[in-house]
PDB file of C-alpha atoms in Angstrom:
ATOM      1  CA  MET A   1      -0.683 118.982 248.857  1.00 34.00           C
ATOM      2  CA  GLU A   2      -1.529 115.942 251.106  1.00 36.00           C
ATOM      3  CA  LEU A   3       0.339 112.924 251.595  1.00 37.00           C
ATOM      4  CA  ARG A   4      -1.592 109.728 252.846  1.00 36.00           C
ATOM      5  CA  ASN A   5      -0.056 107.442 255.164  1.00 38.00           C
ATOM      6  CA  PRO A   6      -1.015 104.730 257.780  1.00 36.00           C
ATOM      7  CA  THR A   7      -0.617 106.766 260.884  1.00 39.00           C
ATOM      8  CA  PRO A   8      -3.538 107.576 263.007  1.00 39.00           C
ATOM      9  CA  SER A   9      -3.898 111.091 261.974  1.00 45.00           C
ATOM     10  CA  GLY A  10      -4.180 109.912 258.365  1.00 48.00           C
ATOM     11  CA  VAL A  11      -2.835 112.813 256.404  1.00 61.00           C
ATOM     12  CA  ALA A  12      -0.173 115.656 256.404  1.00 80.00           C
ATOM     13  CA  ASP A  13      -0.657 119.057 254.899  1.00 91.00           C
ATOM     14  CA  PHE A  14       2.561 119.758 253.143  1.00 92.00           C
ATOM     15  CA  PHE A  15       3.737 123.198 252.082  1.00 93.00           C
ATOM     16  CA  PRO A  16       6.739 122.672 249.626  1.00 90.00           C
ATOM     17  CA  MET A  17       7.194 126.641 249.296  1.00 89.00           C
ATOM     18  CA  LEU A  18       6.265 127.790 252.929  1.00 91.00           C
ATOM     19  CA  ASP A  19       7.929 131.382 252.308  1.00 89.00           C
ATOM     20  CA  ASP A  20       5.418 132.073 249.625  1.00 90.00           C
ATOM     21  CA  ASN A  21       2.359 130.723 251.727  1.00 90.00           C
ATOM     22  CA  ILE A  22       2.988 131.907 255.218  1.00 93.00           C
ATOM     23  CA  PHE A  23      -0.487 132.836 256.009  1.00 94.00           C
ATOM     24  CA  GLU A  24      -1.895 129.643 254.701  1.00 94.00           C
ATOM     25  CA  PHE A  25       0.714 127.714 256.579  1.00 95.00           C
ATOM     26  CA  SER A  26       0.129 129.568 259.805  1.00 94.00           C
ATOM     27  CA  ARG A  27      -3.756 129.038 259.574  1.00 94.00           C
ATOM     28  CA  ALA A  28      -3.227 125.295 258.816  1.00 94.00           C
ATOM     29  CA  ALA A  29      -0.805 124.829 261.707  1.00 93.00           C
ATOM     30  CA  VAL A  30      -3.308 126.278 264.214  1.00 94.00           C
ATOM     31  CA  LEU A  31      -6.291 124.406 262.842  1.00 93.00           C
ATOM     32  CA  ASN A  32      -4.407 121.181 262.419  1.00 92.00           C
ATOM     33  CA  GLY A  33      -2.825 121.348 265.776  1.00 89.00           C
ATOM     34  CA  LEU A  34      -6.177 121.417 267.413  1.00 90.00           C
ATOM     35  CA  LYS A  35      -7.198 118.275 265.253  1.00 89.00           C
ATOM     36  CA  GLY A  36      -4.106 116.327 265.785  1.00 88.00           C
ATOM     37  CA  LYS A  37      -3.129 116.541 262.066  1.00 90.00           C
ATOM     38  CA  ARG A  38       0.528 117.296 260.970  1.00 91.00           C
ATOM     39  CA  THR A  39       1.468 120.441 259.050  1.00 93.00           C
ATOM     40  CA  VAL A  40       4.883 120.447 257.350  1.00 93.00           C
ATOM     41  CA  GLY A  41       6.627 123.063 255.480  1.00 93.00           C
ATOM     42  CA  LEU A  42       9.829 123.707 253.704  1.00 93.00           C
ATOM     43  CA  PHE A  43      11.387 126.984 254.840  1.00 94.00           C
ATOM     44  CA  PHE A  44      13.702 128.575 252.134  1.00 91.00           C
ATOM     45  CA  ARG A  45      14.616 131.787 253.777  1.00 89.00           C
ATOM     46  CA  PRO A  46      14.981 131.535 257.614  1.00 91.00           C
ATOM     47  CA  GLY A  47      18.046 133.834 257.415  1.00 87.00           C
ATOM     48  CA  GLU A  48      15.620 136.708 256.922  1.00 88.00           C
ATOM     49  CA  CYS A  49      14.381 136.190 260.611  1.00 89.00           C
ATOM     50  CA  PHE A  50      17.792 137.380 261.787  1.00 89.00           C
ATOM     51  CA  LEU A  51      17.803 140.691 259.846  1.00 85.00           C
ATOM     52  CA  THR A  52      16.761 143.750 261.783  1.00 84.00           C
ATOM     53  CA  SER A  53      16.703 146.261 258.975  1.00 83.00           C
ATOM     54  CA  LYS A  54      12.938 146.138 258.451  1.00 87.00           C
ATOM     55  CA  MET A  55      10.028 145.409 260.699  1.00 92.00           C
ATOM     56  CA  LYS A  56       8.855 142.530 258.564  1.00 90.00           C
ATOM     57  CA  TYR A  57      12.147 140.620 259.410  1.00 90.00           C
ATOM     58  CA  ARG A  58      11.488 141.088 263.120  1.00 92.00           C
ATOM     59  CA  PHE A  59       7.857 139.959 262.873  1.00 93.00           C
ATOM     60  CA  LYS A  60       8.869 137.069 260.664  1.00 92.00           C
ATOM     61  CA  ARG A  61      11.276 135.865 263.391  1.00 94.00           C
ATOM     62  CA  ALA A  62       8.470 136.247 266.112  1.00 95.00           C
ATOM     63  CA  LEU A  63       5.996 134.460 263.987  1.00 94.00           C
ATOM     64  CA  PHE A  64       8.182 131.384 263.289  1.00 95.00           C
ATOM     65  CA  SER A  65       9.372 131.153 267.000  1.00 94.00           C
ATOM     66  CA  LEU A  66       5.687 130.857 267.853  1.00 94.00           C
ATOM     67  CA  LEU A  67       4.653 128.511 264.995  1.00 94.00           C
ATOM     68  CA  LYS A  68       7.584 125.841 265.707  1.00 93.00           C
ATOM     69  CA  ARG A  69       5.938 125.481 269.189  1.00 93.00           C
ATOM     70  CA  LEU A  70       2.602 124.384 267.790  1.00 93.00           C
ATOM     71  CA  PRO A  71       1.712 120.717 268.209  1.00 91.00           C
ATOM     72  CA  HIS A  72       2.193 118.484 265.225  1.00 91.00           C
ATOM     73  CA  THR A  73       3.815 121.300 263.244  1.00 93.00           C
ATOM     74  CA  HIS A  74       7.102 120.794 261.519  1.00 93.00           C
ATOM     75  CA  ILE A  75       9.142 123.781 259.978  1.00 95.00           C
ATOM     76  CA  ILE A  76      11.903 122.287 257.931  1.00 94.00           C
ATOM     77  CA  THR A  77      14.618 124.633 256.629  1.00 93.00           C
ATOM     78  CA  ILE A  78      16.889 124.042 253.711  1.00 90.00           C
ATOM     79  CA  LEU A  79      19.852 125.526 255.724  1.00 89.00           C
ATOM     80  CA  PRO A  80      21.540 123.056 257.975  1.00 92.00           C
ATOM     81  CA  PHE A  81      21.437 124.030 261.618  1.00 92.00           C
ATOM     82  CA  GLN A  82      25.333 124.087 261.697  1.00 90.00           C
ATOM     83  CA  LEU A  83      25.461 127.075 259.662  1.00 88.00           C
ATOM     84  CA  ASP A  84      23.735 129.179 262.356  1.00 88.00           C
ATOM     85  CA  VAL A  85      22.468 127.981 265.836  1.00 90.00           C
ATOM     86  CA  ARG A  86      19.715 130.691 265.669  1.00 93.00           C
ATOM     87  CA  ILE A  87      17.983 128.749 262.816  1.00 93.00           C
ATOM     88  CA  GLN A  88      16.846 126.164 265.514  1.00 93.00           C
ATOM     89  CA  SER A  89      14.806 129.020 267.143  1.00 94.00           C
ATOM     90  CA  VAL A  90      12.527 129.204 263.948  1.00 95.00           C
ATOM     91  CA  ALA A  91      12.531 125.554 262.791  1.00 95.00           C
ATOM     92  CA  THR A  92      12.073 122.125 263.968  1.00 93.00           C
ATOM     93  CA  GLY A  93      14.449 120.256 261.494  1.00 92.00           C
ATOM     94  CA  TRP A  94      16.297 120.757 258.316  1.00 94.00           C
ATOM     95  CA  ILE A  95      17.252 119.061 255.127  1.00 93.00           C
ATOM     96  CA  HIS A  96      19.768 120.295 252.405  1.00 93.00           C
ATOM     97  CA  ASP A  97      18.409 122.486 249.676  1.00 90.00           C
ATOM     98  CA  PRO A  98      16.889 120.095 247.063  1.00 91.00           C
ATOM     99  CA  GLN A  99      19.143 121.986 244.490  1.00 92.00           C
ATOM    100  CA  PHE A 100      22.122 120.385 246.066  1.00 94.00           C
ATOM    101  CA  TRP A 101      21.028 116.868 244.859  1.00 94.00           C
ATOM    102  CA  ASP A 102      18.464 117.262 242.195  1.00 92.00           C
ATOM    103  CA  LEU A 103      20.317 116.870 238.833  1.00 89.00           C
ATOM    104  CA  GLY A 104      19.566 113.303 238.549  1.00 85.00           C
ATOM    105  CA  TYR A 105      15.898 114.206 238.026  1.00 86.00           C
ATOM    106  CA  PHE A 106      16.658 116.229 235.004  1.00 84.00           C
ATOM    107  CA  ASP A 107      16.998 115.006 231.383  1.00 77.00           C
ATOM    108  CA  ALA A 108      18.804 118.087 230.006  1.00 70.00           C
ATOM    109  CA  LYS A 109      19.997 116.804 226.673  1.00 74.00           C
ATOM    110  CA  THR A 110      22.333 118.690 224.501  1.00 72.00           C
ATOM    111  CA  THR A 111      20.529 120.769 221.853  1.00 75.00           C
ATOM    112  CA  GLU A 112      21.523 122.779 218.875  1.00 77.00           C
ATOM    113  CA  GLN A 113      20.956 126.054 220.941  1.00 78.00           C
ATOM    114  CA  SER A 114      23.029 124.751 223.843  1.00 80.00           C
ATOM    115  CA  SER A 115      25.845 123.711 221.707  1.00 85.00           C
ATOM    116  CA  ALA A 116      25.802 127.142 220.025  1.00 89.00           C
ATOM    117  CA  ILE A 117      26.359 128.819 223.373  1.00 91.00           C
ATOM    118  CA  GLU A 118      29.233 126.453 224.267  1.00 91.00           C
ATOM    119  CA  ARG A 119      30.867 127.094 220.924  1.00 93.00           C
ATOM    120  CA  GLN A 120      30.472 130.775 221.359  1.00 94.00           C
ATOM    121  CA  VAL A 121      31.824 130.914 224.910  1.00 96.00           C
ATOM    122  CA  LYS A 122      34.771 128.691 224.162  1.00 95.00           C
ATOM    123  CA  ASP A 123      35.477 130.799 221.019  1.00 95.00           C
ATOM    124  CA  VAL A 124      35.658 134.100 222.965  1.00 96.00           C
ATOM    125  CA  ALA A 125      37.534 132.504 225.977  1.00 96.00           C
ATOM    126  CA  GLN A 126      40.401 131.197 224.016  1.00 94.00           C
ATOM    127  CA  GLN A 127      42.830 129.918 226.663  1.00 91.00           C
ATOM    128  CA  ARG A 128      41.326 132.100 229.530  1.00 96.00           C
ATOM    129  CA  ARG A 129      39.457 130.621 232.431  1.00 97.00           C
ATOM    130  CA  ILE A 130      35.673 131.030 232.232  1.00 97.00           C
ATOM    131  CA  LEU A 131      33.572 132.512 235.235  1.00 98.00           C
ATOM    132  CA  VAL A 132      29.782 132.201 234.820  1.00 98.00           C
ATOM    133  CA  ALA A 133      27.018 134.134 236.529  1.00 98.00           C
ATOM    134  CA  LEU A 134      23.756 132.281 235.897  1.00 97.00           C
ATOM    135  CA  GLY A 135      20.069 133.020 236.632  1.00 94.00           C
ATOM    136  CA  SER A 136      18.630 136.394 237.151  1.00 95.00           C
ATOM    137  CA  GLN A 137      21.150 139.250 237.130  1.00 97.00           C
ATOM    138  CA  THR A 138      20.232 141.587 239.806  1.00 96.00           C
ATOM    139  CA  ARG A 139      21.585 143.618 242.684  1.00 96.00           C
ATOM    140  CA  ILE A 140      21.116 140.988 245.305  1.00 94.00           C
ATOM    141  CA  LYS A 141      22.985 138.505 242.961  1.00 96.00           C
ATOM    142  CA  GLY A 142      25.945 140.676 242.914  1.00 96.00           C
ATOM    143  CA  PHE A 143      25.688 141.506 239.297  1.00 97.00           C
ATOM    144  CA  ASP A 144      26.906 145.070 239.710  1.00 95.00           C
ATOM    145  CA  LEU A 145      30.076 143.665 241.455  1.00 96.00           C
ATOM    146  CA  PHE A 146      30.507 141.045 238.682  1.00 97.00           C
ATOM    147  CA  CYS A 147      30.275 143.772 235.969  1.00 97.00           C
ATOM    148  CA  THR A 148      32.399 146.326 237.891  1.00 97.00           C
ATOM    149  CA  MET A 149      35.318 143.807 238.348  1.00 96.00           C
ATOM    150  CA  TRP A 150      35.318 142.961 234.567  1.00 97.00           C
ATOM    151  CA  CYS A 151      35.183 146.608 233.419  1.00 97.00           C
ATOM    152  CA  GLU A 152      37.661 147.947 235.901  1.00 96.00           C
ATOM    153  CA  GLN A 153      40.416 145.286 236.184  1.00 96.00           C
ATOM    154  CA  SER A 154      42.206 144.754 233.007  1.00 96.00           C
ATOM    155  CA  THR A 155      44.394 141.962 234.580  1.00 96.00           C
ATOM    156  CA  VAL A 156      41.197 140.017 235.207  1.00 97.00           C
ATOM    157  CA  ARG A 157      40.073 140.273 231.600  1.00 97.00           C
ATOM    158  CA  GLU A 158      43.619 139.024 230.490  1.00 96.00           C
ATOM    159  CA  LYS A 159      43.003 135.810 232.518  1.00 97.00           C
ATOM    160  CA  PHE A 160      39.442 135.346 232.627  1.00 97.00           C
ATOM    161  CA  LEU A 161      36.139 135.435 230.501  1.00 98.00           C
ATOM    162  CA  PHE A 162      33.081 136.637 232.379  1.00 98.00           C
ATOM    163  CA  VAL A 163      30.012 135.172 231.160  1.00 98.00           C
ATOM    164  CA  ALA A 164      26.409 136.337 232.604  1.00 98.00           C
ATOM    165  CA  ALA A 165      23.427 134.221 231.420  1.00 97.00           C
ATOM    166  CA  GLY A 166      19.966 135.316 232.510  1.00 96.00           C
ATOM    167  CA  LYS A 167      17.490 138.281 232.462  1.00 97.00           C
ATOM    168  CA  VAL A 168      19.338 141.485 233.434  1.00 97.00           C
ATOM    169  CA  ASP A 169      17.575 143.820 235.708  1.00 96.00           C
ATOM    170  CA  PRO A 170      16.822 146.940 233.639  1.00 96.00           C
ATOM    171  CA  GLN A 171      18.623 149.185 236.057  1.00 96.00           C
ATOM    172  CA  PHE A 172      21.868 147.270 235.069  1.00 97.00           C
ATOM    173  CA  GLU A 173      21.408 147.023 231.279  1.00 96.00           C
ATOM    174  CA  LYS A 174      23.986 149.920 230.460  1.00 96.00           C
ATOM    175  CA  LEU A 175      26.433 148.234 232.739  1.00 96.00           C
ATOM    176  CA  ALA A 176      25.853 145.025 231.029  1.00 97.00           C
ATOM    177  CA  ALA A 177      26.356 146.668 227.713  1.00 97.00           C
ATOM    178  CA  LYS A 178      29.691 148.015 228.948  1.00 97.00           C
ATOM    179  CA  VAL A 179      30.694 144.421 229.845  1.00 97.00           C
ATOM    180  CA  THR A 180      30.065 143.236 226.164  1.00 97.00           C
ATOM    181  CA  ASP A 181      31.840 146.345 224.871  1.00 97.00           C
ATOM    182  CA  LEU A 182      34.910 145.165 226.762  1.00 97.00           C
ATOM    183  CA  GLY A 183      34.745 141.584 225.593  1.00 97.00           C
ATOM    184  CA  GLY A 184      32.655 139.980 228.054  1.00 97.00           C
ATOM    185  CA  VAL A 185      29.519 137.810 227.083  1.00 97.00           C
ATOM    186  CA  VAL A 186      25.977 138.581 228.419  1.00 97.00           C
ATOM    187  CA  PHE A 187      22.900 136.641 227.432  1.00 96.00           C
ATOM    188  CA  ASN A 188      20.190 138.802 228.447  1.00 97.00           C
ATOM    189  CA  ARG A 189      17.418 136.532 228.286  1.00 96.00           C
ATOM    190  CA  GLN A 190      15.554 133.475 229.884  1.00 94.00           C
ATOM    191  CA  ILE A 191      17.934 130.541 229.649  1.00 92.00           C
ATOM    192  CA  SER A 192      16.731 126.934 229.163  1.00 90.00           C
ATOM    193  CA  ASP A 193      17.894 124.121 231.417  1.00 90.00           C
ATOM    194  CA  GLU A 194      19.884 122.699 228.424  1.00 91.00           C
ATOM    195  CA  GLU A 195      21.699 125.983 228.106  1.00 92.00           C
ATOM    196  CA  LEU A 196      22.215 126.404 231.850  1.00 93.00           C
ATOM    197  CA  PHE A 197      23.797 122.855 232.264  1.00 92.00           C
ATOM    198  CA  CYS A 198      25.949 123.595 229.187  1.00 93.00           C
ATOM    199  CA  LEU A 199      27.400 126.639 230.775  1.00 96.00           C
ATOM    200  CA  TYR A 200      27.973 124.806 234.084  1.00 95.00           C
ATOM    201  CA  ARG A 201      29.909 122.264 232.186  1.00 93.00           C
ATOM    202  CA  VAL A 202      31.969 124.780 230.220  1.00 95.00           C
ATOM    203  CA  SER A 203      32.855 126.944 233.157  1.00 96.00           C
ATOM    204  CA  ASP A 204      35.822 126.940 235.416  1.00 96.00           C
ATOM    205  CA  MET A 205      34.151 128.854 238.235  1.00 96.00           C
ATOM    206  CA  VAL A 206      30.597 129.844 239.245  1.00 97.00           C
ATOM    207  CA  TRP A 207      29.596 133.189 240.495  1.00 97.00           C
ATOM    208  CA  SER A 208      27.623 133.044 243.901  1.00 96.00           C
ATOM    209  CA  CYS A 209      28.793 136.220 245.536  1.00 96.00           C
ATOM    210  CA  TYR A 210      25.670 137.973 246.550  1.00 95.00           C
ATOM    211  CA  ALA A 211      24.713 141.008 248.357  1.00 92.00           C
ATOM    212  CA  PRO A 212      24.744 141.094 252.123  1.00 89.00           C
ATOM    213  CA  ASP A 213      20.846 140.989 252.381  1.00 84.00           C
ATOM    214  CA  TYR A 214      20.895 137.867 250.282  1.00 85.00           C
ATOM    215  CA  ASN A 215      21.963 135.325 253.004  1.00 80.00           C
ATOM    216  CA  GLN A 216      20.232 132.236 252.218  1.00 82.00           C
ATOM    217  CA  SER A 217      20.695 128.899 250.173  1.00 84.00           C
ATOM    218  CA  SER A 218      21.403 129.269 246.471  1.00 89.00           C
ATOM    219  CA  GLY A 219      20.489 126.744 243.636  1.00 91.00           C
ATOM    220  CA  ILE A 220      23.347 128.176 241.588  1.00 94.00           C
ATOM    221  CA  LEU A 221      25.742 127.125 244.258  1.00 95.00           C
ATOM    222  CA  GLY A 222      23.939 123.832 244.679  1.00 94.00           C
ATOM    223  CA  ARG A 223      24.308 123.000 241.068  1.00 95.00           C
ATOM    224  CA  ALA A 224      27.850 123.999 240.950  1.00 96.00           C
ATOM    225  CA  PHE A 225      28.466 121.630 243.824  1.00 96.00           C
ATOM    226  CA  GLN A 226      26.872 118.757 241.891  1.00 95.00           C
ATOM    227  CA  PHE A 227      28.947 119.744 238.751  1.00 95.00           C
ATOM    228  CA  GLY A 228      32.111 119.905 240.869  1.00 95.00           C
ATOM    229  CA  LYS A 229      32.615 123.666 239.594  1.00 96.00           C
ATOM    230  CA  PRO A 230      34.400 125.924 242.171  1.00 97.00           C
ATOM    231  CA  SER A 231      32.299 128.903 243.412  1.00 97.00           C
ATOM    232  CA  LEU A 232      32.931 132.512 244.282  1.00 97.00           C
ATOM    233  CA  ILE A 233      30.918 133.487 247.472  1.00 96.00           C
ATOM    234  CA  ARG A 234      30.699 136.623 249.702  1.00 96.00           C
ATOM    235  CA  GLU A 235      32.947 136.550 252.708  1.00 95.00           C
ATOM    236  CA  GLY A 236      30.972 135.902 255.884  1.00 92.00           C
ATOM    237  CA  SER A 237      27.877 134.555 254.017  1.00 91.00           C
ATOM    238  CA  PHE A 238      25.854 131.329 254.760  1.00 88.00           C
ATOM    239  CA  LEU A 239      27.030 130.168 251.525  1.00 92.00           C
ATOM    240  CA  GLY A 240      30.629 130.168 252.582  1.00 92.00           C
ATOM    241  CA  SER A 241      29.860 128.077 255.576  1.00 91.00           C
ATOM    242  CA  TYR A 242      27.656 125.852 253.568  1.00 92.00           C
ATOM    243  CA  ALA A 243      30.537 125.127 250.968  1.00 94.00           C
ATOM    244  CA  ALA A 244      32.770 124.460 253.901  1.00 93.00           C
ATOM    245  CA  LEU A 245      30.257 121.908 255.373  1.00 92.00           C
ATOM    246  CA  LEU A 246      30.093 120.111 252.074  1.00 93.00           C
ATOM    247  CA  GLY A 247      33.790 120.071 251.281  1.00 93.00           C
ATOM    248  CA  HIS A 248      33.070 122.251 248.242  1.00 95.00           C
ATOM    249  CA  ALA A 249      35.856 124.601 246.841  1.00 96.00           C
ATOM    250  CA  ALA A 250      34.578 128.172 247.410  1.00 96.00           C
ATOM    251  CA  LEU A 251      36.595 131.370 247.381  1.00 97.00           C
ATOM    252  CA  PRO A 252      35.198 134.091 249.819  1.00 97.00           C
ATOM    253  CA  LEU A 253      35.343 137.632 248.128  1.00 97.00           C
ATOM    254  CA  PRO A 254      35.095 140.885 250.153  1.00 95.00           C
ATOM    255  CA  PHE A 255      31.660 142.409 248.775  1.00 93.00           C
ATOM    256  CA  GLY A 256      32.415 145.822 247.332  1.00 85.00           C
ATOM    257  CA  ASP A 257      36.118 145.652 247.214  1.00 92.00           C
ATOM    258  CA  VAL A 258      36.756 145.321 243.607  1.00 95.00           C
ATOM    259  CA  GLY A 259      40.654 145.411 243.946  1.00 95.00           C
ATOM    260  CA  LEU A 260      40.875 142.885 246.592  1.00 96.00           C
ATOM    261  CA  ALA A 261      38.283 140.496 245.169  1.00 96.00           C
ATOM    262  CA  SER A 262      40.033 140.656 241.718  1.00 96.00           C
ATOM    263  CA  ARG A 263      43.594 139.717 243.354  1.00 96.00           C
ATOM    264  CA  ARG A 264      41.951 136.798 245.331  1.00 97.00           C
ATOM    265  CA  ILE A 265      40.495 135.364 242.001  1.00 96.00           C
ATOM    266  CA  LEU A 266      43.566 135.799 240.118  1.00 96.00           C
ATOM    267  CA  ASP A 267      45.647 133.923 242.832  1.00 95.00           C
ATOM    268  CA  TRP A 268      43.173 131.070 243.177  1.00 96.00           C
ATOM    269  CA  ASN A 269      43.629 127.598 241.544  1.00 91.00           C
ATOM    270  CA  PRO A 270      41.395 125.096 243.058  1.00 92.00           C
ATOM    271  CA  LYS A 271      41.780 121.522 242.502  1.00 86.00           C
ATOM    272  CA  ALA A 272      38.892 119.864 240.687  1.00 82.00           C
ATOM    273  CA  PRO A 273      37.224 116.888 242.456  1.00 86.00           C
ATOM    274  CA  SER A 274      36.582 113.627 240.813  1.00 88.00           C
ATOM    275  CA  GLU A 275      33.246 112.963 239.295  1.00 88.00           C
ATOM    276  CA  TYR A 276      32.949 109.756 241.321  1.00 88.00           C
ATOM    277  CA  SER A 277      33.626 111.418 244.555  1.00 91.00           C
ATOM    278  CA  ILE A 278      30.999 114.064 243.736  1.00 92.00           C
ATOM    279  CA  SER A 279      28.317 111.558 242.581  1.00 92.00           C
ATOM    280  CA  ARG A 280      28.628 109.505 245.702  1.00 94.00           C
ATOM    281  CA  LYS A 281      28.425 112.579 247.913  1.00 94.00           C
ATOM    282  CA  VAL A 282      25.357 113.834 246.207  1.00 94.00           C
ATOM    283  CA  GLU A 283      23.693 110.454 246.231  1.00 94.00           C
ATOM    284  CA  ASN A 284      24.266 110.082 249.960  1.00 94.00           C
ATOM    285  CA  ILE A 285      22.792 113.550 250.682  1.00 95.00           C
ATOM    286  CA  ARG A 286      19.838 112.857 248.397  1.00 94.00           C
ATOM    287  CA  GLU A 287      19.075 109.499 250.131  1.00 94.00           C
ATOM    288  CA  GLN A 288      19.286 110.984 253.632  1.00 93.00           C
ATOM    289  CA  ASP A 289      17.229 114.119 252.909  1.00 93.00           C
ATOM    290  CA  LEU A 290      14.376 112.295 251.164  1.00 93.00           C
ATOM    291  CA  ALA A 291      14.293 109.682 254.053  1.00 92.00           C
ATOM    292  CA  ASN A 292      14.216 112.523 256.751  1.00 89.00           C
ATOM    293  CA  LEU A 293      11.568 114.419 254.698  1.00 88.00           C
ATOM    294  CA  ALA A 294       9.409 111.343 254.478  1.00 88.00           C
ATOM    295  CA  ALA A 295       9.839 110.975 258.228  1.00 87.00           C
ATOM    296  CA  PHE A 296       8.626 114.276 258.999  1.00 85.00           C
ATOM    297  CA  LEU A 297       5.593 113.668 256.802  1.00 84.00           C
ATOM    298  CA  ARG A 298       4.788 110.465 258.564  1.00 82.00           C
ATOM    299  CA  GLY A 299       5.478 111.999 261.981  1.00 73.00           C
ATOM    300  CA  ASP A 300       7.808 109.116 263.166  1.00 64.00           C
ATOM    301  CA  SER A 301      10.795 109.247 265.306  1.00 43.00           C
ATOM    302  CA  ARG A 302      13.321 109.353 262.404  1.00 45.00           C
ATOM    303  CA  SER A 303      12.218 113.062 261.819  1.00 44.00           C
ATOM    304  CA  GLU A 304      14.142 113.928 264.978  1.00 44.00           C
ATOM    305  CA  THR A 305      17.473 112.513 263.947  1.00 42.00           C
ATOM    306  CA  HIS A 306      18.508 114.995 261.327  1.00 48.00           C
ATOM    307  CA  LYS A 307      19.116 118.228 263.335  1.00 43.00           C
TER     308      LYS A 307
END
């Protein structure tokens, strides 16, 4: 993707999904650096650079530590530097994850199918609070903990309805069936935007308690922030620090300790923010991020202010 602009170098090569194009980005950064042309990429998973369990993570850290030093190269993470000072060693700047301010670009109207899901969930929930787990249901998304808590904790089932919506990893299909056998709700299929947003609206809390090797941003948390819905996150995760930075209500859970996690959920009654305060906060973040991203692409001095 190229963005034309009036600066002397003329164009900037932009990689909106740098993590999926590391080789191409590296090649462009080297060649463009020699020609005085800018290379800009959005870095979605900088947290992997600080894992040591696999050689590929150590290589990734070394590579990005080198790439950020190349001339005319801008590596923009979607995790604020405040979350971990080490991120600055592999990136030149940051913006918020666009999924923390993108709802204004959707026209997710209520459909017959999304209305049916809402009615079904409300009918099953009765007066219980609704906890939703959205998107792909996998190990790294904490789906096993989500299911185990529902299946093993009768006190949780008395106060909550657990709803999972998204394709279930085949290894957890039996566990998902047990959830439904005990009265939970699992939509094991691709969920449309309209259905997804409907489930956000009907929920009381949103699941973002992910496995320790998933330590990155989360679109699920980002949309929960925009809807003003409290989130459940893993204790010690980037998402916990991110929620605190934004002033978003989030409950840290000890990953793997089902009993303690259940007691914390049962005791938690966060206050819902006003729609006005959320909309103002989201609008300010969006305007600032778009301005700073444009500055990185132009190569002007503003690109150095959002660090």
